[in-house]
């Protein structure tokens, strides 16, 4: 690899004259790449400049003239990332070359853009709808597409005040329901089969064996209602005996239109919606979003608020990993007893969240420029008790009774999840990547908040098997405890909010990407503001969604029972996966 | 959580000398007591609320005290469907199918705002505005998400409902089909309830499709590129 | 040795079982059905059983706990409900899922708005309990409730009648917030009086 150029000094326009121009719109950064040169530029970025981790791909609809596809790549060695964009006229068919051959991690994200924006990616291996079903009418994230309960482009809606006669949304829709059909549609004449595309994608696994005899392979649909899929996730698995030979995840069963609603909301109104992304870790979700908006606004939270953010985020990480370990054992067959023990400390952490923010799970704690309120009396002591006593005790207890347990060891040791190189290619972040030996942690790679002040190790394991994925969670709990101990000692007195709390915030025009190391991986929020009260584009880079891209790669060749455990350690949460 | 006193109060005078020797109750009460103390929920979570449902199962709230700890992953073995979370259009065919597969007597609880009426995501294009549009709901628990204690309060409310039922009147001992079968919705351009095909056909033949905005509103949407 | 791990695991459960009774003896008769006992079970020292036996005993809710909002009224001299809400509409504007509907009152003679709502609706089946309405209300007129036992047999759309609760209730569930609000109000009134005095 050539010597690495700093992202700030890297001049792509000089390297690719005529093909790349700098993005000079006010508030924007990065490069605009010609559609024809995209593959070439992307390959160079990866191979020559070392941007090996494609963080996210997303579309933006600049109604009425352009569509844009935004790529954001990072180096796994750390440092800032690079944005590059492709602009295409907003006339169907909209086509952009796929980057999946370069970064396989783009596969599902490109499918999502195809689904929600109708941009076709040429050379994509399996371009189907992903969140909505085949046959759905329209591409919902386009600005000129309106949902059945459409009222106005932006909140607050005028019908609520001052003449807010209660009228449910159903009453305004001709179907008296959340429905929308093309004109002249006749439901009895429907001909397409929604599942045909999925099974078509699996048809290639119908192979013949060596003797020329055709082997019948079984397709098993796990989910959407299945106890081990951690929610309404579905996987169509092709089995040869007990071995997985093909697998296609099917998602969208919890697609709650987060991004469409987010573009209708004002900036502040999005805060409680972020709680419901990864509903285990609302504290970290809040942080990612407030980072992105604070970057645009140019405000900085006061010291005490920074510490409170760290404390809450780390507590959140601990309870997330506790559940993960408990539920992983559930998946391995020790039904619910370990989970009961894991839930105990989680309840105590949730008590702290409840006392501080008001609810157990949907904390809605961050505000732009601080946090909603200070710790109430007595909560500091509770956190200290937990951090000094109960959580380390629980981690040791798990260690004592699980780590050496022969059932666990025989089920987990040597069952490969993914190796480091593939993990980077598939844009995997978080503990799964670190268990495969890549020390990439956003808290160290590009520190946010005050993480540069703490002394902690990036938890790292090298085998990338199930067992390491389990151990790394315990390691991370211990590291979080270390951070918490330091944070509790250093936390200063003072205000928790910069300026006065406001419900209308002014966010200057521009784009912004705020990312944090969420317990499940890199959680990012990509926001485009036009200077109005509502974001023009609000995109969530959800770690669960992107980590699942490699599921087929991880599971092929394994036993079906291991698929359940692998899904368990990837740590998906459906609210974030489907958004 | 029924104590025997409740079970043993048939509304008859019991002579004092027999009061501690015999128990008199009605068949209804005995029947309902048995059912209310062993409501097995379907192990079925949709979204955020499901986590609170698991928390209610776990050590601190312990639904085993109500005989509800046996979460069955199979609808064939369960009595109660706790619809815990946002019901999406893509998911609703599966939910209706699960409901159809549950044996009588069966109950449905809409846990949280989303399952009750669409919740904060109601305006979304893929969200069903309340599961009661498709299957009958017995108890609604508001909250986003309801805390485990609120869920248990809802379950107690359900037990009260069971208590009021009479073996002579319940639908599952009537003549006719064994269970209530609901036609499974179909995914077309949007979710289609087979019970409403005629209505959809009639309305779709009218002028402006639902959700389409009037012409003048299009002008209002301006692009940031124009303003920059 | 095979089976050792299983025995160890069972040991955890057994230890927990024994711990429960040891704690019961140490706390003879005071461990259940009171707040002190619940606090002990959830503290760092608590060993053994962890269960809070709802509904016989309830986990105390912290002051900041939020459920569905309600409207506050002050009890007037003759039992009249003096609604604090001025129908300024901030709560309806800030509400993320837009579940608040307010009809502002107009003076029948002049036709100008008067600071009182005629109608006020909250759709509890849309409300996401985020607490923004209470947080940004300048008059402390809308407050997040603590009452979570509101399961019902039908959908929940609350009108003004159902939403109104007295200030004394507010004081009982959120004493610290109430005291702080009262202080602010007094300070504001004092400032107003001082200003009026200075002007005259």
Short mmCIF file of C-alpha atoms in Angstrom, two decimals, chain B residues 110-225:
data_model
loop_
_atom_site.label_atom_id
_atom_site.label_comp_id
_atom_site.label_asym_id
_atom_site.label_seq_id
_atom_site.Cartn_x
_atom_site.Cartn_y
_atom_site.Cartn_z
CA UNK B 110 -52.57 -4.57 22.24
CA UNK B 111 -49.50 -3.59 24.20
CA UNK B 112 -48.33 -0.03 23.75
CA UNK B 113 -49.42 2.88 21.64
CA UNK B 114 -48.34 1.35 18.32
CA UNK B 115 -50.38 -1.81 18.58
CA UNK B 116 -53.35 0.09 19.99
CA UNK B 117 -53.60 2.85 17.44
CA UNK B 118 -50.48 3.19 15.34
CA UNK B 119 -48.49 5.10 17.92
CA UNK B 120 -45.86 7.67 17.00
CA UNK B 121 -45.30 5.88 13.72
CA UNK B 122 -48.95 6.06 12.72
CA UNK B 123 -48.28 8.45 9.85
CA UNK B 124 -45.78 6.05 8.29
CA UNK B 125 -46.60 4.37 5.01
CA UNK B 126 -45.83 0.88 6.21
CA UNK B 127 -47.60 1.05 9.56
CA UNK B 128 -50.99 -0.37 10.41
CA UNK B 129 -52.94 2.12 12.50
CA UNK B 130 -53.81 -0.30 15.25
CA UNK B 131 -53.93 -4.07 15.18
CA UNK B 132 -57.67 -3.94 15.87
CA UNK B 133 -58.18 -3.09 12.22
CA UNK B 134 -57.53 -6.76 11.53
CA UNK B 135 -58.01 -8.81 14.65
CA UNK B 136 -60.29 -8.23 17.65
CA UNK B 137 -58.45 -6.80 20.65
CA UNK B 138 -59.49 -7.48 24.23
CA UNK B 139 -57.29 -5.15 26.24
CA UNK B 140 -55.46 -1.98 25.24
CA UNK B 141 -52.45 -0.90 27.26
CA UNK B 142 -51.36 2.65 26.44
CA UNK B 143 -47.81 3.83 26.95
CA UNK B 144 -44.72 3.96 24.80
CA UNK B 145 -43.59 1.51 25.90
CA UNK B 146 -45.74 0.46 28.86
CA UNK B 147 -43.53 -0.39 31.81
CA UNK B 148 -43.61 -4.01 32.93
CA UNK B 149 -45.86 -2.99 35.78
CA UNK B 150 -48.25 -1.34 33.34
CA UNK B 151 -48.24 -4.53 31.30
CA UNK B 152 -49.07 -6.58 34.35
CA UNK B 153 -51.84 -4.13 35.18
CA UNK B 154 -53.18 -4.83 31.68
CA UNK B 155 -52.92 -8.56 32.23
CA UNK B 156 -54.88 -8.20 35.46
CA UNK B 157 -57.45 -6.31 33.47
CA UNK B 158 -57.60 -9.26 31.10
CA UNK B 159 -58.07 -11.62 34.03
CA UNK B 160 -61.00 -9.49 35.13
CA UNK B 161 -62.45 -9.89 31.68
CA UNK B 162 -62.01 -13.65 31.83
CA UNK B 163 -63.71 -13.67 35.23
CA UNK B 164 -66.83 -12.16 33.76
CA UNK B 165 -67.26 -14.77 31.06
CA UNK B 166 -69.80 -17.52 31.41
CA UNK B 167 -69.32 -21.02 30.10
CA UNK B 168 -72.85 -20.93 28.68
CA UNK B 169 -72.25 -17.91 26.55
CA UNK B 170 -68.66 -18.15 25.29
CA UNK B 171 -68.31 -18.39 21.55
CA UNK B 172 -66.08 -21.46 21.51
CA UNK B 173 -68.76 -23.77 22.85
CA UNK B 174 -71.32 -22.57 20.38
CA UNK B 175 -72.30 -24.47 17.29
CA UNK B 176 -70.41 -23.72 14.13
CA UNK B 177 -66.76 -23.32 13.24
CA UNK B 178 -64.32 -23.98 16.04
CA UNK B 179 -62.36 -20.77 15.80
CA UNK B 180 -62.81 -17.33 14.42
CA UNK B 181 -61.05 -17.34 11.08
CA UNK B 182 -60.01 -14.02 9.71
CA UNK B 183 -59.16 -13.74 6.04
CA UNK B 184 -55.42 -13.20 5.67
CA UNK B 185 -54.61 -9.81 4.15
CA UNK B 186 -52.77 -9.72 0.86
CA UNK B 187 -49.81 -7.55 -0.04
CA UNK B 188 -50.50 -5.69 -3.25
CA UNK B 189 -49.66 -2.07 -4.03
CA UNK B 190 -50.72 -1.64 -0.42
CA UNK B 191 -52.14 -3.96 2.21
CA UNK B 192 -55.47 -5.40 1.09
CA UNK B 193 -58.01 -6.87 3.43
CA UNK B 194 -60.07 -9.44 1.49
CA UNK B 195 -63.13 -8.31 3.41
CA UNK B 196 -62.81 -4.91 1.83
CA UNK B 197 -62.11 -5.73 -1.83
CA UNK B 198 -65.36 -4.26 -3.08
CA UNK B 199 -64.81 -1.05 -1.21
CA UNK B 200 -61.24 -0.72 -2.46
CA UNK B 201 -62.35 -1.31 -6.03
CA UNK B 202 -65.08 1.27 -5.76
CA UNK B 203 -62.87 3.93 -4.18
CA UNK B 204 -59.86 3.30 -6.41
CA UNK B 205 -61.95 4.02 -9.48
CA UNK B 206 -62.52 7.60 -8.27
CA UNK B 207 -60.40 10.54 -9.35
CA UNK B 208 -57.38 11.38 -7.13
CA UNK B 209 -55.65 8.39 -5.49
CA UNK B 210 -55.38 8.66 -1.73
CA UNK B 211 -52.24 10.32 -0.47
CA UNK B 212 -51.71 12.24 -3.68
CA UNK B 213 -51.47 15.88 -2.86
CA UNK B 214 -53.32 18.60 -4.72
CA UNK B 215 -51.45 20.38 -7.49
CA UNK B 216 -50.79 23.65 -5.69
CA UNK B 217 -48.93 21.96 -2.84
CA UNK B 218 -46.25 20.68 -5.23
CA UNK B 219 -44.94 24.20 -5.71
CA UNK B 220 -44.37 24.55 -1.98
CA UNK B 221 -41.75 21.81 -1.95
CA UNK B 222 -38.59 23.57 -2.88
CA UNK B 223 -35.22 22.05 -3.27
CA UNK B 224 -32.21 23.10 -1.25
CA UNK B 225 -30.25 23.25 -4.46
#
